[in-house]
XYZ file of C-alpha atoms in Angstrom:
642
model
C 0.000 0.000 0.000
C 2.640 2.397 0.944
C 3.917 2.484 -2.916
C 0.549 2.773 -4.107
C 0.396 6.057 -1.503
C 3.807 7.656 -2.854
C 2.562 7.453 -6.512
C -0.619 9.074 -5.698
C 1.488 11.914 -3.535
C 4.044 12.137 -6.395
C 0.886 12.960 -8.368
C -0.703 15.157 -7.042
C 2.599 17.365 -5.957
C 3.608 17.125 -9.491
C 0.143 18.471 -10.902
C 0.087 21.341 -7.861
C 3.393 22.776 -8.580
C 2.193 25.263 -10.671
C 2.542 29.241 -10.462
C 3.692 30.960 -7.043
C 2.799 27.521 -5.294
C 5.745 25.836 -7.288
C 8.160 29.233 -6.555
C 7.706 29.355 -2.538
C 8.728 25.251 -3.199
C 11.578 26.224 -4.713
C 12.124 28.789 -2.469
C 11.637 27.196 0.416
C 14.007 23.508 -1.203
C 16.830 26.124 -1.304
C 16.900 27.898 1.698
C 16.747 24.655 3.287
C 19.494 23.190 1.435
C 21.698 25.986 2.457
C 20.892 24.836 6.125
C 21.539 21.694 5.442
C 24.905 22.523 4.241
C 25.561 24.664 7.305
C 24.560 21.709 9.579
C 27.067 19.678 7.500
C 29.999 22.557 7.746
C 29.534 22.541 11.564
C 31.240 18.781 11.948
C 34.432 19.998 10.049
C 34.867 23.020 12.247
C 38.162 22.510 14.532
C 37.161 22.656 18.351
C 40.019 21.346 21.008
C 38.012 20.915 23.654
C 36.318 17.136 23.665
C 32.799 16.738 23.259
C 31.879 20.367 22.668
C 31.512 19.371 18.918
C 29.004 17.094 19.643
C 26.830 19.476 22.096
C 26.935 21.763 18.632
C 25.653 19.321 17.003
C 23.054 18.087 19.122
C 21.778 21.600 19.871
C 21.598 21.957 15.503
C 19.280 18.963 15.380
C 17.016 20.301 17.918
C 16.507 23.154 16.093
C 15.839 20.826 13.140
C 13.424 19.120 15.512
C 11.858 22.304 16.178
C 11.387 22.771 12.414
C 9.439 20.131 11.788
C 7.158 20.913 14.996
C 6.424 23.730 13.537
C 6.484 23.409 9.708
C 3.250 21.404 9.374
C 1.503 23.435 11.753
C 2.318 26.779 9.813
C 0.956 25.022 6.533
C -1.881 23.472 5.885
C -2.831 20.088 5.547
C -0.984 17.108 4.455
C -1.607 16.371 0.533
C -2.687 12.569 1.970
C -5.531 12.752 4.765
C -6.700 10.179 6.697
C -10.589 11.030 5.758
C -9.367 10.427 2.635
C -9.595 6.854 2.366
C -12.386 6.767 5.038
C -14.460 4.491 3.154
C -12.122 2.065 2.271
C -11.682 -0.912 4.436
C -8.228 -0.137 5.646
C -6.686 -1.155 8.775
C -5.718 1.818 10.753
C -1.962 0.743 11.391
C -1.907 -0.592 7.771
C -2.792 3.045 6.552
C -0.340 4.532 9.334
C 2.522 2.571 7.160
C 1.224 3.351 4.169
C 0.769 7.373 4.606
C 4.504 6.800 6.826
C 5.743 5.870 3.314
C 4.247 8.574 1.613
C 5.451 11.259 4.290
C 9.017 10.964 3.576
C 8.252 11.665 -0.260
C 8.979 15.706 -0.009
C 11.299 18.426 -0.453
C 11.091 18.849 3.050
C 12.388 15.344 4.255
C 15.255 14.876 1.498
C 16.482 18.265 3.188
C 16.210 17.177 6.433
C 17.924 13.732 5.029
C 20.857 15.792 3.897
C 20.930 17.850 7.284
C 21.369 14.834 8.656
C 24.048 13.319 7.043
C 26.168 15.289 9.427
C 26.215 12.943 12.263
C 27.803 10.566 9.749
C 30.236 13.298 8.969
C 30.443 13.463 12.593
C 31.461 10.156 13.195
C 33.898 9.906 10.901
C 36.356 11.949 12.703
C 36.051 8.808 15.488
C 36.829 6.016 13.355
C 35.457 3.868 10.580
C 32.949 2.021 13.083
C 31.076 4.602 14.689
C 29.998 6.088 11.051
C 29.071 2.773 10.239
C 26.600 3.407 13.763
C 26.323 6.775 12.172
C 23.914 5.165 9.389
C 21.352 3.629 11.414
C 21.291 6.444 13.848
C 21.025 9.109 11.546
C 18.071 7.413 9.686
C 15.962 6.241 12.849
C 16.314 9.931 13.788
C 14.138 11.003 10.637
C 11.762 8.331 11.126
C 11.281 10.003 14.754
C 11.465 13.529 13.678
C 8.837 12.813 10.528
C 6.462 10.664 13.143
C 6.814 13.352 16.167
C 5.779 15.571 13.599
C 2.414 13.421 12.008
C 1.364 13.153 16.055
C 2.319 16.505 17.290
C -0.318 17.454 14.671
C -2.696 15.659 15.301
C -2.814 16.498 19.017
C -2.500 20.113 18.873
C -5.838 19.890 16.414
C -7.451 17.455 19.151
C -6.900 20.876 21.823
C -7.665 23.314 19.010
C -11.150 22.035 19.012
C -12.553 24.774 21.873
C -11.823 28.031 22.022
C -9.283 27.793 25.133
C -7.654 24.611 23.794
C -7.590 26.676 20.337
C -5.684 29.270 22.202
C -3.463 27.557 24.213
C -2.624 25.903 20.564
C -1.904 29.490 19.662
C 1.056 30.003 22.264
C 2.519 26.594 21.820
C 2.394 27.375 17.972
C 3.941 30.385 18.843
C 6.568 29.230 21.696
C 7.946 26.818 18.647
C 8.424 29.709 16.033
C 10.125 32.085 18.526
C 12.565 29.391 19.228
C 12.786 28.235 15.533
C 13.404 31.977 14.355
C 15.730 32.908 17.445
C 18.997 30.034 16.773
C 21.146 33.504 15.863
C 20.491 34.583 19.597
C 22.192 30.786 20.709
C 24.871 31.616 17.665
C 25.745 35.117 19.360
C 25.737 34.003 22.916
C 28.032 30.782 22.117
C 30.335 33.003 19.961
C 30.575 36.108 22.952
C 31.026 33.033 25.248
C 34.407 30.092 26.465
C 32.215 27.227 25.644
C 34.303 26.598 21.757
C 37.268 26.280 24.707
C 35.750 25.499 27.935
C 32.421 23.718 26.751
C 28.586 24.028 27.881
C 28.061 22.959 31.480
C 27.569 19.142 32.756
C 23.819 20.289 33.485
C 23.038 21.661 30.377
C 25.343 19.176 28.007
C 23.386 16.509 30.108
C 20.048 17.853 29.440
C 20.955 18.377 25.939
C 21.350 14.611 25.422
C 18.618 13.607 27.104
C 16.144 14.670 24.179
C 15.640 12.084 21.633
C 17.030 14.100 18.718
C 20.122 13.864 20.815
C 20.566 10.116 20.852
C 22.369 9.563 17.779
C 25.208 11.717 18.660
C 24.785 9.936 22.032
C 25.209 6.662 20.187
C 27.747 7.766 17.908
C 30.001 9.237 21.300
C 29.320 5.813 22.696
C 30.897 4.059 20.202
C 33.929 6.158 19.534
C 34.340 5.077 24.012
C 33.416 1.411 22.908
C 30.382 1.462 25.413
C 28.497 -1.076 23.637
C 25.451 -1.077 25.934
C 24.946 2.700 25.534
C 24.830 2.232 21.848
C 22.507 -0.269 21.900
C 20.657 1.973 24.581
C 20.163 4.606 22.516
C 19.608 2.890 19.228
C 17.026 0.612 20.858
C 15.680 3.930 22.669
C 14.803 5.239 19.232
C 13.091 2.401 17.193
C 10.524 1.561 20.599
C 10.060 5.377 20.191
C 9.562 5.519 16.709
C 7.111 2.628 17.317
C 5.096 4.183 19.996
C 4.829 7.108 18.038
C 3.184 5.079 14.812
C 0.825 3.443 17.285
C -0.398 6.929 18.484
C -0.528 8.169 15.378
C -2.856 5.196 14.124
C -4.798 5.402 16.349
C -5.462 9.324 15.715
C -6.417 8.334 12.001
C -9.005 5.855 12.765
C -10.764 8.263 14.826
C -14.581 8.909 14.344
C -15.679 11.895 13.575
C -16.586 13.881 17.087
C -19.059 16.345 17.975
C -18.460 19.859 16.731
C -18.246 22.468 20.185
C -21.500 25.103 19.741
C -20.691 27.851 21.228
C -24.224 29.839 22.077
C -24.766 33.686 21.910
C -26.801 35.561 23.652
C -30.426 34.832 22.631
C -32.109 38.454 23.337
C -29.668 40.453 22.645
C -31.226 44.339 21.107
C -30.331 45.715 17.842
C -28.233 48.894 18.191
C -30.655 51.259 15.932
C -28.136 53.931 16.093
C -24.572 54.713 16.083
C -21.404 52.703 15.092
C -23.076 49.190 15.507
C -25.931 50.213 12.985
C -26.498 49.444 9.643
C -25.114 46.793 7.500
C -21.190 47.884 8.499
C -22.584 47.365 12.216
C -23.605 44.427 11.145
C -20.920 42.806 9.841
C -18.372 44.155 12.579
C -20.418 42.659 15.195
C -20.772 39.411 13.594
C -17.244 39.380 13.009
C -16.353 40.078 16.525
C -18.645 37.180 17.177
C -16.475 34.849 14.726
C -13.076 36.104 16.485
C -14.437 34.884 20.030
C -16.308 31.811 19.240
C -14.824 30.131 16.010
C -11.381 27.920 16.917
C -9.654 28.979 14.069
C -10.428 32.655 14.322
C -9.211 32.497 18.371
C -5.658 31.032 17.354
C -5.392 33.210 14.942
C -5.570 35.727 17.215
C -3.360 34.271 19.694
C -0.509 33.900 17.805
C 0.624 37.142 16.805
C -0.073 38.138 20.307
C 2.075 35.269 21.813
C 4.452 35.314 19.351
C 5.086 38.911 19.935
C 5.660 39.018 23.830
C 7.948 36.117 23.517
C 9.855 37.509 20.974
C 10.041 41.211 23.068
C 10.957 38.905 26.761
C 13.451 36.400 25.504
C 16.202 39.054 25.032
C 15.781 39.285 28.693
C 17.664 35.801 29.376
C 20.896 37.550 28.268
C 19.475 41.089 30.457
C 18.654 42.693 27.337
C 15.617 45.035 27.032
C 16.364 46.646 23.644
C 13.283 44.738 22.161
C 10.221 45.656 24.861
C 9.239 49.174 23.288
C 8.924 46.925 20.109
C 6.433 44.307 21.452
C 3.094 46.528 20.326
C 4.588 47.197 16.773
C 5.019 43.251 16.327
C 1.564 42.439 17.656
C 0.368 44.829 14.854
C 2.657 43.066 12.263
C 2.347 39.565 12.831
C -1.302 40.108 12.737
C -1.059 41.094 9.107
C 0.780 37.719 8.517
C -1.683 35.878 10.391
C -5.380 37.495 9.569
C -4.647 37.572 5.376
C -6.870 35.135 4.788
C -10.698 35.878 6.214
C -12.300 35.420 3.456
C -11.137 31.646 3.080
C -11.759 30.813 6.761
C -15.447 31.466 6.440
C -15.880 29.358 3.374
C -19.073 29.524 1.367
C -20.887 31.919 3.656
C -19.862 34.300 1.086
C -23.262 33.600 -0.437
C -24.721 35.536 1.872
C -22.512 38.939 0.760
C -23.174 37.946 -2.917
C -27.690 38.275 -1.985
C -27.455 41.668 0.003
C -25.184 43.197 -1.942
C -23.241 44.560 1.165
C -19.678 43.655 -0.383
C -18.894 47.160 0.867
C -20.244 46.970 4.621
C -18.289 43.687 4.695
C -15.232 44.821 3.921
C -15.532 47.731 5.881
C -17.111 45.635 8.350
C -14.107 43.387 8.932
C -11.592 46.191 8.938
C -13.381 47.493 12.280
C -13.329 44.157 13.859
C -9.571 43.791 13.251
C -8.470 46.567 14.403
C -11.174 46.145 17.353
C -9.203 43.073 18.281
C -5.455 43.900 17.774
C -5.537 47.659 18.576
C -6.238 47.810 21.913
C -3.639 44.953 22.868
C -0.966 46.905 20.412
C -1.249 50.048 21.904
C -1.492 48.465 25.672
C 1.850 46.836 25.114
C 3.345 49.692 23.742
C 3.171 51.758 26.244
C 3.331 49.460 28.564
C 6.601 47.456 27.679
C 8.109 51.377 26.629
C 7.443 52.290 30.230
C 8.781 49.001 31.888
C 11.966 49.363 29.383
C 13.281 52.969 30.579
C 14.198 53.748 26.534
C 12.670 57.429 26.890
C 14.029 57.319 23.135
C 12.027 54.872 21.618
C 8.766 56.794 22.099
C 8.825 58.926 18.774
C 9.669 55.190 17.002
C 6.420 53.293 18.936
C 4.255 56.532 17.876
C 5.322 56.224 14.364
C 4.802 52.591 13.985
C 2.317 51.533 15.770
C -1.000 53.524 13.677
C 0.894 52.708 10.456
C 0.995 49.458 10.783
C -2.407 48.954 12.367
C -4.271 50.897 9.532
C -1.880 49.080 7.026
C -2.680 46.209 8.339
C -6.379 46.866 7.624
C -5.829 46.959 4.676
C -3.795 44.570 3.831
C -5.999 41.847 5.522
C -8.676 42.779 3.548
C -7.065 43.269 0.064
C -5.116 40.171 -0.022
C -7.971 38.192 1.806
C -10.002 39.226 -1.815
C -6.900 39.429 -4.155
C -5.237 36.095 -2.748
C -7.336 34.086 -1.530
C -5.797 30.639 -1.002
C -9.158 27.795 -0.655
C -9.094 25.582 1.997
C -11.968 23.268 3.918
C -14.829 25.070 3.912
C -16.041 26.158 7.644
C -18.682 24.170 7.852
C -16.965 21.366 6.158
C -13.744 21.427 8.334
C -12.133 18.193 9.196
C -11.604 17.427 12.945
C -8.408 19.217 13.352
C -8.743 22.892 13.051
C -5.086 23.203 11.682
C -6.551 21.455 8.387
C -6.561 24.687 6.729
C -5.540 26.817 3.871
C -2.009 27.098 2.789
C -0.984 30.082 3.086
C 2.470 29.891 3.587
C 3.522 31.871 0.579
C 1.590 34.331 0.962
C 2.416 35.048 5.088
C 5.541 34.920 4.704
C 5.351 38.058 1.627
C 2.823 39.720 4.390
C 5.094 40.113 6.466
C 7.291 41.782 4.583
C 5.279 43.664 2.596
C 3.412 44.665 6.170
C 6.691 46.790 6.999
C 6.172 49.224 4.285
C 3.421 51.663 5.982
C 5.673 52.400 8.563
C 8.324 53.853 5.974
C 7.321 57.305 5.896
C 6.583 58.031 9.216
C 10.130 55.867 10.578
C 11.615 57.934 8.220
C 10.900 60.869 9.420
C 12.069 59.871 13.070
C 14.892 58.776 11.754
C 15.998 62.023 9.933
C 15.070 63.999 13.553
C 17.236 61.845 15.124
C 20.020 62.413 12.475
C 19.792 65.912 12.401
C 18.729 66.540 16.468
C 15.181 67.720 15.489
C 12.448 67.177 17.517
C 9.796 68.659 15.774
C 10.587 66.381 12.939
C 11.055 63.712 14.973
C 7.364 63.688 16.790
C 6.080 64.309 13.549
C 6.710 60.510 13.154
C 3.609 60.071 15.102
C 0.545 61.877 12.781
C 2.534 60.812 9.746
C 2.531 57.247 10.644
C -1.363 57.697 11.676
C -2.135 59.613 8.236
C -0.367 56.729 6.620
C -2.621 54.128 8.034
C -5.858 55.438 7.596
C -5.120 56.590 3.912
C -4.237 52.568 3.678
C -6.714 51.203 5.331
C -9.392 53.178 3.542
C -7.718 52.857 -0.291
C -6.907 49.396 0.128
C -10.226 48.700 1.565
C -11.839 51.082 -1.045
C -9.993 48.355 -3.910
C -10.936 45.341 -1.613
C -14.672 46.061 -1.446
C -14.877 46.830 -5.502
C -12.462 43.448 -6.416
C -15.222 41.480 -4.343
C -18.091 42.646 -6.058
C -16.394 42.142 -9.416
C -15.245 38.604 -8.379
C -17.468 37.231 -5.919
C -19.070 34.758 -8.221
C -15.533 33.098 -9.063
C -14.143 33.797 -4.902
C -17.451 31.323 -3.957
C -16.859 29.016 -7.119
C -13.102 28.289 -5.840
C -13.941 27.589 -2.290
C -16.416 25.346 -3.235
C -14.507 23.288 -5.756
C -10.695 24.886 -5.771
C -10.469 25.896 -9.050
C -11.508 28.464 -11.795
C -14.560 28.776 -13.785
C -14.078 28.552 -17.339
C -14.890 32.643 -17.168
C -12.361 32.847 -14.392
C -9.731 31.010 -16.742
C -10.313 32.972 -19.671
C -10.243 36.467 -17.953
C -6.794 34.778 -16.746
C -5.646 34.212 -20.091
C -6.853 37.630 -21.304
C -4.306 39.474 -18.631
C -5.905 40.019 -15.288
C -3.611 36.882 -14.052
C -1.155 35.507 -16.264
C -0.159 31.914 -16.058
C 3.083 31.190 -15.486
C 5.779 28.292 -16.572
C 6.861 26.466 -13.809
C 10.102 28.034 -14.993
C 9.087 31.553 -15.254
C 7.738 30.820 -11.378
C 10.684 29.578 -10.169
C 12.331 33.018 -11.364
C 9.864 34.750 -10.222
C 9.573 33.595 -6.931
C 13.643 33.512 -6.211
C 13.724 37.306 -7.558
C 11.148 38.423 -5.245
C 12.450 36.514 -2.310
C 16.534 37.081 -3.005
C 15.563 40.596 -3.847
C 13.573 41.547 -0.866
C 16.334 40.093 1.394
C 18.930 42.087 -0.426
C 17.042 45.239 -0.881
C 15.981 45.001 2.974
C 17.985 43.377 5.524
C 21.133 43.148 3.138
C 20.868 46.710 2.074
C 18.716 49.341 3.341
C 18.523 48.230 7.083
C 22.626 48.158 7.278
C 22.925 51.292 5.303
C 20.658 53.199 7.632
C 22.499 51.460 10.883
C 26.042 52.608 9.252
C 25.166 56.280 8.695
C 23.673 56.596 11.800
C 26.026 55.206 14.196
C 23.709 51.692 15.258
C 26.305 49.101 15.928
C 23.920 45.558 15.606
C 25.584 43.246 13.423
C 23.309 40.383 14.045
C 23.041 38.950 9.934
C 24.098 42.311 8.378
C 27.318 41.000 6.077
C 28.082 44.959 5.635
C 27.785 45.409 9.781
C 30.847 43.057 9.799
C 33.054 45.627 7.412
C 34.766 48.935 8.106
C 32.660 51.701 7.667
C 34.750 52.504 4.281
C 34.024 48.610 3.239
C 30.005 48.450 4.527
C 28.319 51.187 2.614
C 29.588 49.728 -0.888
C 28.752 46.379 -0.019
C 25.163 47.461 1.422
C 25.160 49.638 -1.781
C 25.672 46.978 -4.446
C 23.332 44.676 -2.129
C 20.280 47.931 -2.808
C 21.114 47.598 -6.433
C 20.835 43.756 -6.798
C 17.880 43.452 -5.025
C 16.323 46.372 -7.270
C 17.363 44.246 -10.055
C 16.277 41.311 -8.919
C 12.984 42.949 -7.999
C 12.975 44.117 -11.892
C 13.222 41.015 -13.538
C 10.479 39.502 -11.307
C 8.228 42.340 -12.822
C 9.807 42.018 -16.288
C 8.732 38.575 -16.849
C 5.730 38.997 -15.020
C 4.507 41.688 -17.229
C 6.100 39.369 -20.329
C 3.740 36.687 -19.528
C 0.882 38.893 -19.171
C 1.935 40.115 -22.480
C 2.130 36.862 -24.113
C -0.960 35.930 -22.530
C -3.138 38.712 -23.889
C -1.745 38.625 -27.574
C -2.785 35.078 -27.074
C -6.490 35.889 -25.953
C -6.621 38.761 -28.347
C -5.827 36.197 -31.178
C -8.281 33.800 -30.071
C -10.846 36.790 -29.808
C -10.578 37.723 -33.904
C -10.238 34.185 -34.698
C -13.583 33.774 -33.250
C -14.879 36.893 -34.704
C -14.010 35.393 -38.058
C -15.695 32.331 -37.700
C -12.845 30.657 -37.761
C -12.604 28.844 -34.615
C -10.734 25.554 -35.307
C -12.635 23.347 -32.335
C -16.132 24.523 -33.872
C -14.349 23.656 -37.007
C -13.206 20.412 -36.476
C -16.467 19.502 -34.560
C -19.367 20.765 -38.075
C -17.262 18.707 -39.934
C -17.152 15.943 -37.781
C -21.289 15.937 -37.317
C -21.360 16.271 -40.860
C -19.222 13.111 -41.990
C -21.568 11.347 -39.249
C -24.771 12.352 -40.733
């Protein structure tokens, strides 16, 4: 069964890798390949001190361990669901094997199977028989990481099912990227640190190898000492792990279907006839607020950016660092953008009820209310809270500025790209067991998040130029700039949102109910509004946009501004590392790749839109001619018949 399974996967990947879907693949292959090669490069670095090499290591693969936590929860569903084969009469641990199988067919594992060839790299520097242990080791260790990651899963959806599970779902979800995202903070501290000469402490090196992503090095240590029993200890220690774990995991897929949580309002509850909450805007923002406190889904998607934020602002207090509390408001507001661009999808077909009143307008506006109903208030509390508990009397003018921009960004942001970009998933009242079998929308997050930085330009901008030139007028003026900014966003993008609806509702409600295109969806494709790409062409496309932002950004701009105003943070800045008369060339010529990069993204974008609507255009005085070649073929074909 399990090669019947990898065909079918191998299928359907193949036949999905089309347009941005196949580029953020690509994307994402490479990045982790470069990882991989890092985790590789780590065993050939030259450390005196016994052992310390191996804590390296160890501490690497929990990272990687991390990753996969993480990854599947982030995306959306696995291409091969249980509740797929539902009706057939499969045993449970039969189809545990058989979607085990399939699992390991991915980008994502023959990364992580190249990551891990470093333990075998590893080894060899002990002798030719612990890299023959190496082997086995390094492969039960996927096994574990890829089941850990199938149960983790399925778990966190079992909690996600009430609104408190849902959230608590939220902060573990969260907890896991913080720690993914922060490995540069355990990078800094080890390199400011003795422990490449005196190594980590007992404690902590004994803790380290106590977590099962840690036993092959332990078993790879144990048999460059000859301790036999430890070996098999730790070997052993995986595969009954390993096994537990596909037990649980089978047992998860045979699961029948359980009873959805209601979650009751209140049943004589008035009708504001007046004010804010009136009319069909009122309407929608108080059914929305509704969705954001009962629905699962909504709750951890408001959790996250909240728990990902204070986590991210407190951790830099482990090495007594407070540079990052001011900061913790202006990340709720950003994250939120990352995780809310997708509304549209998460209530499914309901659209039909938008598409019989007419209100695309009210519900547009609607939802831009109840977002910034739910993440202002906690933005703005955190602000000026965490500012006031971090003593940075300088970092005022900076929360000011970003905080409104980003919020009213964010509005509309959420809402254009929730119409413009909507990626299908199960409809709500549709939706599998596990809440986390949603949408993926990993692509277009991840460009969220960047693109969610650019409202707060102007007004950082002109806090920055105060600062540079000691003026405070200027440099308060960050504040009304950055709120001008965001409500000139939020209404124009919301303004584009609402009229994009009601031009495409009919196709937005076709998709989620059958994710695809109708034929009048395709052909206004082909005739320009979207232009299919070449898996090629997308590829290009999507490494442009992605090298280019992280040259134009972090690469370029970010170190240019730190250099010319005196910030010393070298953190991932290559020109941060140079002289001063070194850095601004290198950040330069970083600016100017990443604008060309950017270029050529556009450049063939607009090609293929080109090509497309010659093509359409073609096809349109063809068909004015009477000379359409399928009508063609098909008179002559009824006539031979007759």
């Amino acid at each position: 069964m399990a090669g019947v399974l990898i065909r079918m996967k191998l299928a359907i990947t193949r036949n999905s890798m089309t347009g941005g879907k196949a580029a953020w693949m690509i994307t994402g292959g490479t990045v982790g390949l470069l990882f991989a090669a890092a985790t590789i490069w780590l065993t050939f670095v030259d450390i005196a001190k016994p052992g310390v090499l191996g804590d390296l290591l160890a501490c690497v693969w929990v990272m990687w361990l991390l990753g996969w936590l993480v990854g599947p929860l982030w995306g959306s569903s696995a291409v091969l669901r249980a509740d797929h084969f539902a009706l057939l009469p499969v045993p449970r641990r039969k189809l545990a094997v058989g979607l085990l199988g399939a699992a390991f067919v991915g980008i994502t594992t023959a990364v992580t199977a190249l990551a891990f060839v470093s333990l075998i790299t590893y080894a060899a520097h002990l002798g030719v028989v612990p890299a023959l242990i190496a082997v086995p080791a390094a492969a039960g260790e996927l096994v574990f990481v890829v089941l850990l990651s199938r149960v983790a899963y399925a778990l966190f959806g079992f909690v996600a099912t009430s609104r408190l599970g849902a959230a608590v779902t939220g902060v573990l979800f969260a907890a896991m990227i913080v720690l993914a995202q922060s490995g540069w903070m355990i990078i800094v501290a080890i390199s400011y640190s003795d422990v490449l000469s005196t190594g980590f402490s007992s404690t902590f090196s004994t803790t380290l190898r106590w977590i099962p992503s840690s036993w092959g090095v332990v078993a790879v240590d144990a048999a460059g000492h000859g301790d036999w029993l430890l070996v098999l200890g730790a070997l052993a220690g995986l595969a009954v792990l390993s096994g537990l774990l596909l037990l649980i995991w089978a047992a998860t897929l045979g699961t029948p279907r359980r009873a959805r949580v209601t979650i009751r309002g209140t049943r004589h509850a008035t009708v504001p006839t007046g004010g804010l909450f009136a009319g069909p805007t009122g309407a929608v923002f108080r059914k929305e607020l509704r969705t954001w406190w009962r629905d699962p889904l909504r709750t951890t998607t408001a959790t996250v950016p909240i728990a990902w934020a204070l986590l991210t602002a407190l951790l830099p207090l482990t090495f007594d660092a407070k540079a990052l509390l001011p900061w913790a408001g202006p990340a709720v507001a950003l994250f939120a953008i990352t995780s809310a661009g997708n509304l549209y999808s998460q209530d499914g077909t309901a659209l039909w009820q938008t598409i019989t009143t007419g209100t695309h307008h009210a519900d547009v506006r609607g939802r831009q209310w109840a977002y910034l109903a739910v993440f202002g208030p906690i933005s703005i509390a955190l602000s000026i809270g965490f500012t006031i508990w971090s003593g940075y009397a300088w970092a005022w003018p900076w929360v000011a500025a970003t905080v409104p921009a980003l919020l009213g960004g964010g509005a509309g942001l959420i809402s254009y790209a929730s119409v413009a970009a909507m990626v299908p998933g199960p409809d709500a009242h549709k939706r599998p067991d596990n809440p986390l079998e949603r949408a993926d929308t990993t692509g277009q997050s991840n460009l969220l998040f960047w693109i969610g930085l650019i409202p707060a330009a102007p007004a950082l901008t002109a806090v920055l130029l105060g600062d540079r030139f000691d003026l405070p007028v200027l440099r308060w003026a960050g504040g009304p700039i950055g709120l001008a900014t965001g409500v000139a966003l939020a209404w124009w993008l919301g303004s584009v949102a609402s009229r994009q609806l009601a031009a495409t509702d009919a196709e937005m409600l076709h998709i989620m109910r059958t994710g695809r295109k109708t034929a009048a969806g395709r052909a206004a494709a082909a005739g320009g509004t979207k232009a299919e790409m070449s898996k090629r062409d997308s590829a290009i496309v999507g490494l442009c946009w992605g090298g280019g932002s992280i040259l134009l950004f972090p690469q370029g701009l970010v170190p240019l501004v730190f250099i010319l105003t005196g910030v010393d943070v070298k953190v991932w800045f290559l020109a941060m590392y140079l002289p001063p008369l070194w850095g601004l060339p290198v950040a330069g010529v970083s600016i100017v790749i990443g604008i060309f990069l950017y270029s050529q993204a556009i450049r063939i974008t607009v090609r293929n839109r080109t090509t497309q609507r010659e093509a359409a255009a073609a096809r349109g005085r063809d068909e004015a001619a009477g000379a359409d070649p399928e009508q063609h073929h098909e008179v002559e074909f009824v006539g031979q018949a007759n």
